Tab-separated table of C-alpha atoms in Angstrom:
chain	number	residue	atom	x	y	z
A	1	UNK	CA	-12.681	-6.059	-81.406
A	2	UNK	CA	-16.250	-5.830	-82.640
A	3	UNK	CA	-17.575	-6.292	-79.107
A	4	UNK	CA	-15.314	-3.556	-77.720
A	5	UNK	CA	-16.285	-1.210	-80.545
A	6	UNK	CA	-19.979	-1.828	-79.891
A	7	UNK	CA	-19.469	-1.180	-76.158
A	8	UNK	CA	-17.616	2.077	-76.911
A	9	UNK	CA	-20.402	3.267	-79.202
A	10	UNK	CA	-22.998	2.412	-76.534
A	11	UNK	CA	-21.021	4.219	-73.796
A	12	UNK	CA	-20.583	7.354	-75.902
A	13	UNK	CA	-24.255	7.308	-76.808
A	14	UNK	CA	-25.305	7.152	-73.168
A	15	UNK	CA	-22.819	9.853	-72.209
A	16	UNK	CA	-24.009	12.348	-74.807
A	17	UNK	CA	-27.659	11.494	-74.262
A	18	UNK	CA	-27.319	11.967	-70.502
A	19	UNK	CA	-24.625	14.564	-69.749
A	20	UNK	CA	-25.066	13.996	-66.018
A	21	UNK	CA	-23.663	10.493	-66.400
A	22	UNK	CA	-20.365	11.879	-67.694
A	23	UNK	CA	-19.663	14.087	-64.712
A	24	UNK	CA	-21.526	12.464	-61.850
A	25	UNK	CA	-20.170	8.902	-61.729
A	26	UNK	CA	-18.091	9.580	-58.623
A	27	UNK	CA	-21.004	11.433	-56.967
A	28	UNK	CA	-23.262	8.410	-57.342
A	29	UNK	CA	-20.860	6.240	-55.393
A	30	UNK	CA	-21.990	8.043	-52.240
A	31	UNK	CA	-25.226	9.838	-53.150
A	32	UNK	CA	-28.557	8.562	-54.394
A	33	UNK	CA	-29.551	10.205	-57.719
A	34	UNK	CA	-32.382	12.734	-57.608
A	35	UNK	CA	-33.942	15.222	-60.028
A	36	UNK	CA	-31.794	13.868	-62.879
A	37	UNK	CA	-33.876	15.697	-65.484
A	38	UNK	CA	-32.931	19.131	-64.101
A	39	UNK	CA	-29.140	19.024	-64.404
A	40	UNK	CA	-26.033	17.086	-63.490
A	41	UNK	CA	-24.794	16.814	-59.913
A	42	UNK	CA	-22.269	19.606	-60.384
A	43	UNK	CA	-24.724	21.630	-62.455
A	44	UNK	CA	-26.868	22.067	-59.349
A	45	UNK	CA	-24.463	21.592	-56.465
A	46	UNK	CA	-21.078	22.592	-57.983
A	47	UNK	CA	-18.197	20.707	-56.351
A	48	UNK	CA	-15.844	18.441	-58.321
A	49	UNK	CA	-17.196	15.146	-59.696
A	50	UNK	CA	-13.809	14.000	-61.001
A	51	UNK	CA	-12.604	12.729	-57.631
A	52	UNK	CA	-13.786	10.437	-54.856
A	53	UNK	CA	-11.874	12.403	-52.208
A	54	UNK	CA	-14.614	14.066	-50.189
A	55	UNK	CA	-12.607	17.182	-49.284
A	56	UNK	CA	-12.020	17.941	-52.965
A	57	UNK	CA	-15.348	16.696	-54.316
A	58	UNK	CA	-17.270	18.891	-51.868
A	59	UNK	CA	-15.159	22.023	-52.347
A	60	UNK	CA	-17.496	25.039	-52.750
A	61	UNK	CA	-20.474	22.693	-52.632
A	62	UNK	CA	-23.931	24.264	-52.909
A	63	UNK	CA	-26.294	22.714	-50.325
A	64	UNK	CA	-29.567	21.354	-51.643
A	65	UNK	CA	-31.613	23.838	-49.606
A	66	UNK	CA	-30.087	26.694	-51.649
A	67	UNK	CA	-30.981	25.331	-55.093
A	68	UNK	CA	-34.566	24.315	-54.439
A	69	UNK	CA	-35.698	27.162	-56.700
A	70	UNK	CA	-34.657	24.971	-59.649
A	71	UNK	CA	-37.240	22.307	-58.782
A	72	UNK	CA	-40.505	22.930	-60.601
A	73	UNK	CA	-43.323	23.384	-58.140
A	74	UNK	CA	-41.100	23.798	-55.099
A	75	UNK	CA	-42.474	26.666	-52.966
A	76	UNK	CA	-39.117	27.875	-51.611
A	77	UNK	CA	-38.540	30.678	-54.116
A	78	UNK	CA	-42.155	31.868	-53.942
A	79	UNK	CA	-42.032	31.876	-50.148
A	80	UNK	CA	-38.740	33.747	-50.275
A	81	UNK	CA	-40.219	36.256	-52.712
A	82	UNK	CA	-43.025	37.013	-50.275
A	83	UNK	CA	-40.422	37.533	-47.548
A	84	UNK	CA	-38.569	39.986	-49.800
A	85	UNK	CA	-41.771	42.021	-49.890
A	86	UNK	CA	-42.516	41.613	-46.187
A	87	UNK	CA	-39.107	42.902	-45.150
A	88	UNK	CA	-39.089	45.587	-47.862
A	89	UNK	CA	-35.727	44.642	-49.355
A	90	UNK	CA	-36.402	46.903	-52.357
A	91	UNK	CA	-36.165	49.998	-50.157
A	92	UNK	CA	-32.382	49.576	-50.603
A	93	UNK	CA	-31.869	46.973	-53.363
A	94	UNK	CA	-33.021	46.494	-56.930
A	95	UNK	CA	-34.712	43.121	-57.354
A	96	UNK	CA	-36.145	42.041	-60.697
A	97	UNK	CA	-35.436	45.541	-61.995
A	98	UNK	CA	-37.473	47.305	-59.294
A	99	UNK	CA	-36.251	49.074	-56.177
A	100	UNK	CA	-33.885	51.755	-54.901
A	101	UNK	CA	-30.156	51.938	-55.589
A	102	UNK	CA	-28.938	52.504	-52.039
A	103	UNK	CA	-27.236	49.096	-51.810
A	104	UNK	CA	-26.012	46.459	-54.323
A	105	UNK	CA	-28.266	45.467	-57.207
A	106	UNK	CA	-29.357	41.925	-56.342
A	107	UNK	CA	-30.103	41.154	-59.993
A	108	UNK	CA	-26.334	41.080	-60.517
A	109	UNK	CA	-25.750	38.149	-58.144
A	110	UNK	CA	-26.381	35.418	-60.698
A	111	UNK	CA	-22.736	34.321	-60.676
A	112	UNK	CA	-22.280	34.551	-56.910
A	113	UNK	CA	-22.120	31.345	-54.887
A	114	UNK	CA	-25.497	30.846	-53.161
A	115	UNK	CA	-23.734	30.173	-49.858
A	116	UNK	CA	-22.240	33.663	-49.998
A	117	UNK	CA	-25.694	35.106	-50.583
A	118	UNK	CA	-26.952	33.181	-47.550
A	119	UNK	CA	-24.016	34.387	-45.456
A	120	UNK	CA	-24.702	38.023	-46.328
A	121	UNK	CA	-28.301	37.592	-45.144
A	122	UNK	CA	-27.390	35.869	-41.886
A	123	UNK	CA	-24.472	38.213	-41.126
A	124	UNK	CA	-25.339	41.592	-42.675
A	125	UNK	CA	-22.721	44.243	-43.318
A	126	UNK	CA	-22.618	47.591	-41.547
A	127	UNK	CA	-25.783	49.675	-42.101
A	128	UNK	CA	-27.771	46.735	-43.434
A	129	UNK	CA	-30.594	46.018	-40.971
A	130	UNK	CA	-30.018	42.891	-38.905
A	131	UNK	CA	-33.313	41.044	-39.129
A	132	UNK	CA	-31.929	38.109	-37.093
A	133	UNK	CA	-33.298	35.587	-39.576
A	134	UNK	CA	-33.159	31.927	-38.626
A	135	UNK	CA	-31.291	29.693	-41.137
A	136	UNK	CA	-34.503	28.329	-42.685
A	137	UNK	CA	-35.939	31.786	-43.379
A	138	UNK	CA	-32.599	33.026	-44.694
A	139	UNK	CA	-32.449	30.028	-47.057
A	140	UNK	CA	-35.859	30.923	-48.489
A	141	UNK	CA	-34.673	34.491	-49.089
A	142	UNK	CA	-31.475	33.236	-50.731
A	143	UNK	CA	-33.503	30.998	-53.077
A	144	UNK	CA	-35.608	33.973	-54.143
A	145	UNK	CA	-32.603	36.254	-54.672
A	146	UNK	CA	-30.577	33.703	-56.647
A	147	UNK	CA	-33.553	32.677	-58.795
A	148	UNK	CA	-34.385	36.277	-59.672
A	149	UNK	CA	-30.751	37.028	-60.472
A	150	UNK	CA	-30.479	33.912	-62.647
A	151	UNK	CA	-33.489	34.770	-64.807
A	152	UNK	CA	-33.156	38.570	-64.814
A	153	UNK	CA	-32.945	40.014	-68.297
A	154	UNK	CA	-32.917	43.708	-67.429
A	155	UNK	CA	-30.392	45.668	-69.457
A	156	UNK	CA	-29.294	48.678	-67.445
A	157	UNK	CA	-26.222	50.817	-67.545
A	158	UNK	CA	-23.939	49.973	-64.677
A	159	UNK	CA	-24.008	52.599	-61.940
A	160	UNK	CA	-20.830	53.680	-60.162
A	161	UNK	CA	-19.856	51.523	-57.237
A	162	UNK	CA	-20.138	53.295	-53.901
A	163	UNK	CA	-17.437	52.525	-51.356
A	164	UNK	CA	-18.264	53.568	-47.793
A	165	UNK	CA	-15.658	54.090	-45.095
A	166	UNK	CA	-16.326	54.301	-41.396
A	167	UNK	CA	-15.023	57.462	-39.765
A	168	UNK	CA	-15.050	58.124	-36.050
A	169	UNK	CA	-15.478	61.901	-36.225
A	170	UNK	CA	-18.975	63.174	-35.449
A	171	UNK	CA	-20.445	65.835	-37.748
A	172	UNK	CA	-23.464	67.297	-36.014
A	173	UNK	CA	-23.925	69.882	-38.765
A	174	UNK	CA	-25.788	67.214	-40.730
A	175	UNK	CA	-29.530	67.462	-40.133
A	176	UNK	CA	-30.076	63.712	-39.954
A	177	UNK	CA	-27.136	63.188	-37.598
A	178	UNK	CA	-28.338	66.048	-35.408
A	179	UNK	CA	-31.994	65.095	-35.094
A	180	UNK	CA	-32.214	61.383	-35.954
A	181	UNK	CA	-28.799	59.694	-35.953
A	182	UNK	CA	-28.740	58.913	-32.256
A	183	UNK	CA	-31.520	56.336	-32.665
A	184	UNK	CA	-31.671	55.604	-36.402
A	185	UNK	CA	-29.473	54.675	-39.350
A	186	UNK	CA	-29.913	55.605	-42.994
A	187	UNK	CA	-28.360	54.730	-46.346
A	188	UNK	CA	-28.183	57.405	-49.029
A	189	UNK	CA	-26.592	57.239	-52.467
A	190	UNK	CA	-23.904	59.541	-51.100
A	191	UNK	CA	-23.085	57.621	-47.942
A	192	UNK	CA	-24.390	56.243	-44.673
A	193	UNK	CA	-25.705	58.229	-41.733
A	194	UNK	CA	-26.542	57.638	-38.093
A	195	UNK	CA	-25.166	55.365	-35.395
A	196	UNK	CA	-28.250	54.287	-33.461
A	197	UNK	CA	-30.036	50.953	-33.446
A	198	UNK	CA	-32.866	51.622	-31.006
A	199	UNK	CA	-35.123	52.933	-33.792
A	200	UNK	CA	-35.921	51.423	-37.202
A	201	UNK	CA	-33.588	51.781	-40.161
A	202	UNK	CA	-34.941	54.704	-42.219
A	203	UNK	CA	-33.350	53.867	-45.572
A	204	UNK	CA	-35.859	54.593	-48.339
A	205	UNK	CA	-38.394	56.010	-45.867
A	206	UNK	CA	-40.050	58.415	-48.306
A	207	UNK	CA	-40.352	55.924	-51.151
A	208	UNK	CA	-43.002	53.393	-52.148
A	209	UNK	CA	-40.834	50.419	-51.153
A	210	UNK	CA	-40.600	51.291	-47.470
A	211	UNK	CA	-42.902	49.286	-45.148
A	212	UNK	CA	-46.309	50.829	-44.533
A	213	UNK	CA	-45.608	51.644	-40.908
A	214	UNK	CA	-47.283	55.026	-40.576
A	215	UNK	CA	-50.454	55.032	-38.448
A	216	UNK	CA	-52.941	52.630	-40.080
A	217	UNK	CA	-50.540	50.780	-42.396
A	218	UNK	CA	-49.861	53.775	-44.636
A	219	UNK	CA	-46.823	54.893	-46.617
A	220	UNK	CA	-44.802	57.842	-45.388
A	221	UNK	CA	-44.899	61.239	-47.093
A	222	UNK	CA	-43.933	64.823	-46.271
A	223	UNK	CA	-47.111	65.690	-44.384
A	224	UNK	CA	-47.142	62.475	-42.368
A	225	UNK	CA	-43.483	62.848	-41.425
A	226	UNK	CA	-44.064	66.433	-40.265
A	227	UNK	CA	-47.010	65.319	-38.147
A	228	UNK	CA	-45.028	62.414	-36.733
A	229	UNK	CA	-42.047	64.545	-35.716
A	230	UNK	CA	-44.304	67.082	-34.039
A	231	UNK	CA	-45.984	64.439	-31.869
A	232	UNK	CA	-45.347	60.727	-32.580
A	233	UNK	CA	-47.978	59.602	-30.062
A	234	UNK	CA	-50.712	61.439	-31.932
A	235	UNK	CA	-50.282	58.839	-34.682
A	236	UNK	CA	-49.180	55.928	-32.526
A	237	UNK	CA	-50.205	56.251	-28.867
A	238	UNK	CA	-47.709	53.684	-27.579
A	239	UNK	CA	-44.707	55.122	-29.421
A	240	UNK	CA	-41.572	55.593	-27.296
A	241	UNK	CA	-40.245	58.311	-29.602
A	242	UNK	CA	-40.167	61.848	-28.243
A	243	UNK	CA	-41.292	64.892	-30.304
A	244	UNK	CA	-38.536	66.353	-32.488
A	245	UNK	CA	-38.185	70.135	-32.537
A	246	UNK	CA	-37.025	71.055	-36.043
A	247	UNK	CA	-37.363	74.298	-38.004
A	248	UNK	CA	-38.651	74.520	-41.580
A	249	UNK	CA	-35.195	74.879	-43.123
A	250	UNK	CA	-33.822	71.786	-41.386
A	251	UNK	CA	-37.002	69.852	-42.167
A	252	UNK	CA	-36.620	70.589	-45.885
A	253	UNK	CA	-32.997	69.433	-45.740
A	254	UNK	CA	-34.110	66.281	-43.933
A	255	UNK	CA	-36.590	65.532	-46.715
A	256	UNK	CA	-33.777	65.760	-49.262
A	257	UNK	CA	-31.656	63.347	-47.259
A	258	UNK	CA	-34.526	60.876	-46.848
A	259	UNK	CA	-35.405	60.951	-50.562
A	260	UNK	CA	-33.795	57.825	-52.031
A	261	UNK	CA	-34.375	59.165	-55.557
A	262	UNK	CA	-32.282	62.281	-54.922
A	263	UNK	CA	-28.619	61.271	-55.412
A	264	UNK	CA	-27.579	64.865	-56.076
A	265	UNK	CA	-27.797	65.775	-52.406
A	266	UNK	CA	-24.426	65.136	-50.748
A	267	UNK	CA	-24.783	65.402	-46.971
A	268	UNK	CA	-21.730	65.916	-44.781
A	269	UNK	CA	-21.768	62.861	-42.547
A	270	UNK	CA	-19.868	60.630	-40.195
A	271	UNK	CA	-19.333	57.967	-42.848
A	272	UNK	CA	-17.220	59.326	-45.675
A	273	UNK	CA	-17.870	57.988	-49.129
A	274	UNK	CA	-16.454	58.162	-52.605
A	275	UNK	CA	-17.593	56.821	-55.941
A	276	UNK	CA	-15.467	54.793	-58.319
A	277	UNK	CA	-16.348	53.203	-61.633
A	278	UNK	CA	-16.812	49.477	-61.239
A	279	UNK	CA	-15.490	47.039	-63.811
A	280	UNK	CA	-17.381	44.174	-65.324
A	281	UNK	CA	-15.920	40.779	-64.539
């Protein structure tokens, strides 16, 4: 009895001292332990450590390449963060409290399964630019997004959720649809515009988060846009874009549409939208 009592005390002591041992015994039958000081097997990779049946144990498993941000000194999240800047993700998304509100706030993805984040990068939804990332690059981006969401402490009032519906009817009375939509697409806080893919996505064009693609790596503004529309090749000699004939009234309306900070402007467009209050989970 004394021996069994001593063994029980020892086992409980080890279990409470090393929580990973309590939930990872079945994992260690197949997998070599690694990074034990960070968390338990399921703490990093999810899954179910209570069974040895692979189909159940690996249900909703998080691959190691998507949790590398938790390893101190691993460059994945930093590399992904640089890619977030390179591809100007903040022109549509808020990341670490900074960015436009044209698409979901990525700081709110802390509870989302990293594999779903990766999937949304590899297979973007309608009106999100398709960057055609390879799996390795997409994994770096996912690490950066999930890490930022996990550590974000920004307290902001929740904005209404925007639901966008595709609609086949063309509305050429919209300035963007009339002059730009054949080649470009655009997200606004009131809906999505344009059907073309031959030109770059113009979401957030007039803001500081859009790539510096004007002339000599400069941000876009009203004067530069006017000059560009008048004669694109004056700023970029090899541009394939033709001059756009637009009067002052339509140009001013176009500026309102392109201004990501101007949610009050509701353009009639080919993608109807409505706003509903979202609920916290």
